Coordinates of C-alpha atoms in Angstrom, one line a residue:
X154 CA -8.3 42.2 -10.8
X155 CA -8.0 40.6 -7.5
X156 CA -10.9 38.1 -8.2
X157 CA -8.3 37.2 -11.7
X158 CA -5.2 37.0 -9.5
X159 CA -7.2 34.3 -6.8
X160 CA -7.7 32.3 -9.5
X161 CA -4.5 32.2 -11.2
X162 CA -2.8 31.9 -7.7
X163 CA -4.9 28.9 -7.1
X164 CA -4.4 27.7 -10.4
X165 CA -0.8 27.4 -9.5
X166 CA -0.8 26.5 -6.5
X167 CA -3.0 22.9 -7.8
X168 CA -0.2 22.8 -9.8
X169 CA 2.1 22.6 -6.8
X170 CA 0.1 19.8 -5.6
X171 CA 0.5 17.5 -8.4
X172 CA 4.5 18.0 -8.6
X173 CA 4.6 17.2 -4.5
X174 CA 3.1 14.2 -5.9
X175 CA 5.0 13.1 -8.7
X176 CA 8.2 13.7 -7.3
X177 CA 7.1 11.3 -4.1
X178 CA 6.3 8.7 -6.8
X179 CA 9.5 9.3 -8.6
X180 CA 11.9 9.2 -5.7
X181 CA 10.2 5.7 -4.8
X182 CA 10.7 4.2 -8.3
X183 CA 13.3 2.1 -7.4
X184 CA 10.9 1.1 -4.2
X185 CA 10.1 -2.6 -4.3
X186 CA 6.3 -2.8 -3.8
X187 CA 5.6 0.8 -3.5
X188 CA 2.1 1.9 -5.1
X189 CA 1.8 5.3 -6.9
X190 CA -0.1 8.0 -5.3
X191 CA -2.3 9.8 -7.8
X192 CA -3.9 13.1 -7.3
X193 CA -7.3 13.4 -7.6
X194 CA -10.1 16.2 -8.6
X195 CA -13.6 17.5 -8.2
X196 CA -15.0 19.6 -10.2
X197 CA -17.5 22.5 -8.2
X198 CA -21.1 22.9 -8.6
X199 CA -21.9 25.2 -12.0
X200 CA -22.9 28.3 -10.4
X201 CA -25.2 30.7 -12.8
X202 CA -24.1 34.6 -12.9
X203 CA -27.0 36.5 -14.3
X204 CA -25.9 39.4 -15.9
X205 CA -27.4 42.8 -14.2
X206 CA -28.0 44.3 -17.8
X207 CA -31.6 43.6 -19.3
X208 CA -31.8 41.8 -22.4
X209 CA -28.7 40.4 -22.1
X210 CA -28.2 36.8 -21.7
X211 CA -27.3 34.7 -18.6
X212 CA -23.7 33.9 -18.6
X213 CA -23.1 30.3 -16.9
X214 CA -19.5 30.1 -15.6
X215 CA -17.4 27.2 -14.7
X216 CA -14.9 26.5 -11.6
X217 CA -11.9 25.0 -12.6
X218 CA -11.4 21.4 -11.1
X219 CA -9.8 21.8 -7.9
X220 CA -7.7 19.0 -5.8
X221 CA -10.0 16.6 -3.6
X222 CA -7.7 14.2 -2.2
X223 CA -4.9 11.6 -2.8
X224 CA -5.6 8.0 -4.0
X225 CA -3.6 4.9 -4.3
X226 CA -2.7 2.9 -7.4
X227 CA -2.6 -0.5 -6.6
X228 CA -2.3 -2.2 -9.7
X229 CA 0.7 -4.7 -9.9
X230 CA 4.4 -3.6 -10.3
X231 CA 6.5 -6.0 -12.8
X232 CA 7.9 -9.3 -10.9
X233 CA 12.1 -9.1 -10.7
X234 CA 13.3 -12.5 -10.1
X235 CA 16.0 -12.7 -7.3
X236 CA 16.3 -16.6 -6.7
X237 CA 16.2 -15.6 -3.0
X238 CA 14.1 -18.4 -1.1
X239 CA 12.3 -16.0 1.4
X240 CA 11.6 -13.5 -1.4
X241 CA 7.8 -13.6 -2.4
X242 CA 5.8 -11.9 -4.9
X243 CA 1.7 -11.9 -5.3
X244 CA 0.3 -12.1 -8.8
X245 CA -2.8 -10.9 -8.8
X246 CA -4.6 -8.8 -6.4
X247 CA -4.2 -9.5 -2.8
X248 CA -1.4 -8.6 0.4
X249 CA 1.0 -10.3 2.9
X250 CA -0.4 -9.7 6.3
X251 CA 2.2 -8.2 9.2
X252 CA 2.1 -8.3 13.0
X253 CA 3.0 -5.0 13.5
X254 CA 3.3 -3.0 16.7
X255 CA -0.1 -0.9 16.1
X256 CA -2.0 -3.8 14.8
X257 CA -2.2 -6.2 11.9
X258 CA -0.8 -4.1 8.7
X259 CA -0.8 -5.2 4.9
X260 CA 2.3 -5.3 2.3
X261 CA 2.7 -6.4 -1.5
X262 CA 6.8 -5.9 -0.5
X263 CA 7.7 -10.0 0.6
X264 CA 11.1 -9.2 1.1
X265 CA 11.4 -11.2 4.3
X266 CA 13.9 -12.9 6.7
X267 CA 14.3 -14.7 10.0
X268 CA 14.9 -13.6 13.2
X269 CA 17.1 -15.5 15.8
X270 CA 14.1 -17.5 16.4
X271 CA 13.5 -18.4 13.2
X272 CA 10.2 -16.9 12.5
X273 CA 9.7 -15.1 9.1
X274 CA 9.4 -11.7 9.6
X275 CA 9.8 -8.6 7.2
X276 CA 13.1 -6.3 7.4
X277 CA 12.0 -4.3 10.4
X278 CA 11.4 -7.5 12.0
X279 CA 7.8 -7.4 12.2
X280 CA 6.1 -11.6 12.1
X281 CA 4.8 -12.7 8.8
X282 CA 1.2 -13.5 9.5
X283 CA 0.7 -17.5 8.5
X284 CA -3.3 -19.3 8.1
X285 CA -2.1 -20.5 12.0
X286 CA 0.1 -18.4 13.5
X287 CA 3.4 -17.0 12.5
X288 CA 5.6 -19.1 10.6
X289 CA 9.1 -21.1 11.9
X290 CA 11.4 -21.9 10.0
X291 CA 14.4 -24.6 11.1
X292 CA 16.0 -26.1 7.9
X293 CA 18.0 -25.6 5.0
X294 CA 16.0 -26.7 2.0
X295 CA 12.6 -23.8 2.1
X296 CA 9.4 -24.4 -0.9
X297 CA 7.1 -22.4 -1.0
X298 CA 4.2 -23.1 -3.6
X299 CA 1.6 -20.8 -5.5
X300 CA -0.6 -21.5 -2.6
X301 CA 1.6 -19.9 0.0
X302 CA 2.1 -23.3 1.9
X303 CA 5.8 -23.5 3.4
X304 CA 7.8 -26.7 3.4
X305 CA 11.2 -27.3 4.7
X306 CA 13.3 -30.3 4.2
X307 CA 10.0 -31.8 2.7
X308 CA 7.9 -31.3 5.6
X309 CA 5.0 -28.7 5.5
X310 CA 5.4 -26.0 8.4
X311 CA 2.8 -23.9 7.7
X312 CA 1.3 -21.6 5.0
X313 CA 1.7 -17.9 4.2
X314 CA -1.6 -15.3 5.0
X315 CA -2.6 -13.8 1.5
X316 CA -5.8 -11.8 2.3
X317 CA -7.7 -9.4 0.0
X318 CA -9.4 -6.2 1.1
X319 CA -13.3 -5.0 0.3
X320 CA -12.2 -1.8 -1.0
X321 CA -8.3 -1.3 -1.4
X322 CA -9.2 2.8 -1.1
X323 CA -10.0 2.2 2.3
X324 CA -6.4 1.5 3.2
X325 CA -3.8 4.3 3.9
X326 CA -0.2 4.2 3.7
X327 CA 1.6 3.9 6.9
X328 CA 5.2 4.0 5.9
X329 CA 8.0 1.1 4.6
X330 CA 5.2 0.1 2.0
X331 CA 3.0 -1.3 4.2
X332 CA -0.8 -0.2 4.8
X333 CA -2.8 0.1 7.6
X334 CA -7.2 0.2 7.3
X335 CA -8.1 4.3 6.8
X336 CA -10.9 3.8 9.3
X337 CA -11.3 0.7 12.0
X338 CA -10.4 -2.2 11.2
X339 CA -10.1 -3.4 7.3
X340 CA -12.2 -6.2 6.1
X341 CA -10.3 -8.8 4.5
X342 CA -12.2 -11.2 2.1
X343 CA -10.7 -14.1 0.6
X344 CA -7.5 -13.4 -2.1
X345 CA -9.0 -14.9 -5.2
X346 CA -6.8 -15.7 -8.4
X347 CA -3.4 -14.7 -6.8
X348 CA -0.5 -16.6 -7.2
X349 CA 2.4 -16.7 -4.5
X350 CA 6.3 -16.7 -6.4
X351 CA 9.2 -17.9 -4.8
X352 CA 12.2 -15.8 -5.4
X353 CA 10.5 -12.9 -6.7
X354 CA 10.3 -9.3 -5.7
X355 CA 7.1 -6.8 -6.7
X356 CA 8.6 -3.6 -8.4
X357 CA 7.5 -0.6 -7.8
X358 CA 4.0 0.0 -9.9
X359 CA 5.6 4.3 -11.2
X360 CA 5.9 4.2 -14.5
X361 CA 9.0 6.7 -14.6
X362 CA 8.6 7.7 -18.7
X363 CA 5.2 8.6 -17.7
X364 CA 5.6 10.4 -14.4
X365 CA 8.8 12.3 -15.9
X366 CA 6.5 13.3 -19.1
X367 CA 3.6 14.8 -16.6
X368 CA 6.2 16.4 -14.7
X369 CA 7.4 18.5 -17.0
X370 CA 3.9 19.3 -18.5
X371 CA 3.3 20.5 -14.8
X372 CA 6.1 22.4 -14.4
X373 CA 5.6 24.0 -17.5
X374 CA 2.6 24.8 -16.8
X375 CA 3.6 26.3 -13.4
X376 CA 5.8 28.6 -15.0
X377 CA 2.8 30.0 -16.9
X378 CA 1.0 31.0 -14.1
X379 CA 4.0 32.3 -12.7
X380 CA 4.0 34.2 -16.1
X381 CA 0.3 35.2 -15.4
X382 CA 0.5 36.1 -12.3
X383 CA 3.6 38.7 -13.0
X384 CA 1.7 40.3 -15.5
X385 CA -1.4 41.2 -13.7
X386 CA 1.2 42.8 -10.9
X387 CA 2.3 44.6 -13.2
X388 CA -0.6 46.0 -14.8
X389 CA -2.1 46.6 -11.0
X390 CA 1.3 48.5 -10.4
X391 CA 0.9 50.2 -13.9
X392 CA -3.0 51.2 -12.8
X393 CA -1.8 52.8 -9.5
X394 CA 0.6 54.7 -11.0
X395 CA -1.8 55.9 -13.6
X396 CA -4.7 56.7 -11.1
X397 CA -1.9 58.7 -8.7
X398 CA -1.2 61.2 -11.8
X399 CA -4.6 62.3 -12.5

């Protein structure tokens, strides 16, 4: 009974898991450039259980597949169009680089500004990394083309930092959308097929029909371990009670 009630218990609490996770990704649907987190399993080595009885066959049981980690989705959110002139979207895989305080940090979210220098820099007013430096701005009339190269009043100025990383799983998330390399240092390889839009934002890649539709499987499914796990209390309860009046 108490190897049946480990099981269930665990079975539930997997199940607890997975809603932590979908209610992060639905409280960030409205996010701009957030990427959905996405639970992940592993299924145990098949252990045999020979049966002690002779001439009865060996029974091969399965584990259940039990939670292993948490990946990131990075495919791309839908473009909103704002018409703002230092909002930038990618489309197609790659990230903005920032000059953050800990070290050089990666973003789909170009939602930037500039400081009372001038230099483009995100909303915490971290610098926007440019191919030579950060970028300052001093002008009215901003273009920026697919290329990421910056022009104001007609003259060039600089060009935005799009990098791609070998391996996108080897980024973590380090908080206001932005990543930071899991381990070391990340190795950025050339952004191939990405396209830099003016006066676009990235949305947020949760799909909220679809998260709210695995939610409630969850939760239902929660409930019947709950529903489980009652019952064999019960009948333990019901056993002790038994074995006390004999």
């Amino acid at each position: 009974m108490s190897q049946a009630l480990f099981s269930v218990a665990s079975g539930a609490k997997y199940h607890e898991e997975r809603l932590d996770v979908l209610a992060n990704n639905l409280s960030n649907i409205n996010t701009d450039g957030y990427k959905e987190d996405k639970l992940i399993f592993r299924i145990p080595k098949e252990e045999s259980a020979r049966s002690e009885k002779p001439g009865v066959m060996s029974s091969l049981y399965s584990s259940p597949p039990v939670p292993s980690g948490i990946t990131i989705d990075f495919s791309q959110g839908d473009l909103k169009q704002t018409d703002h002139p230092l909002d930038l979207a990618l489309s197609g895989d790659g990230f903005f680089c920032i000059d953050a305080p800990d070290g050089t940090r990666y973003t789909r979210k170009g939602s930037f500004t500039l400081d009372q220098d001038g230099v483009l820099v995100t909303k915490q007013g971290h610098p926007v990394q440019g191919e030579g430096g950060a970028i300052k701005i001093s002008g009215q009339d901003v273009r920026i083309d697919e290329n990421g190269k910056v022009h104001v009043d007609g003259e060039p100025v600089g060009a935005i930092k799009v990098v791609g990383v070998m391996g996108p799983n080897s980024l973590r998330k380090v908080g206001d959308t932005m990543f930071a390399p899991a381990l070391g240092a990340a190795e950025e390889v050339k952004a191939e097929n990405v396209v830099v839009k003016q006066g676009f934002i990235e949305s947020s890649n949760v799909n909220g029909l679809r998260a709210m539709t695995e939610m409630i499987d969850v939760m239902r499914g929660y409930e019947s371990y709950q529903k489980v796990i009652q019952f064999l209390d019960d009948v333990t309860r019901r056993s002790i009670t038994d074995v006390g009046k004999l």
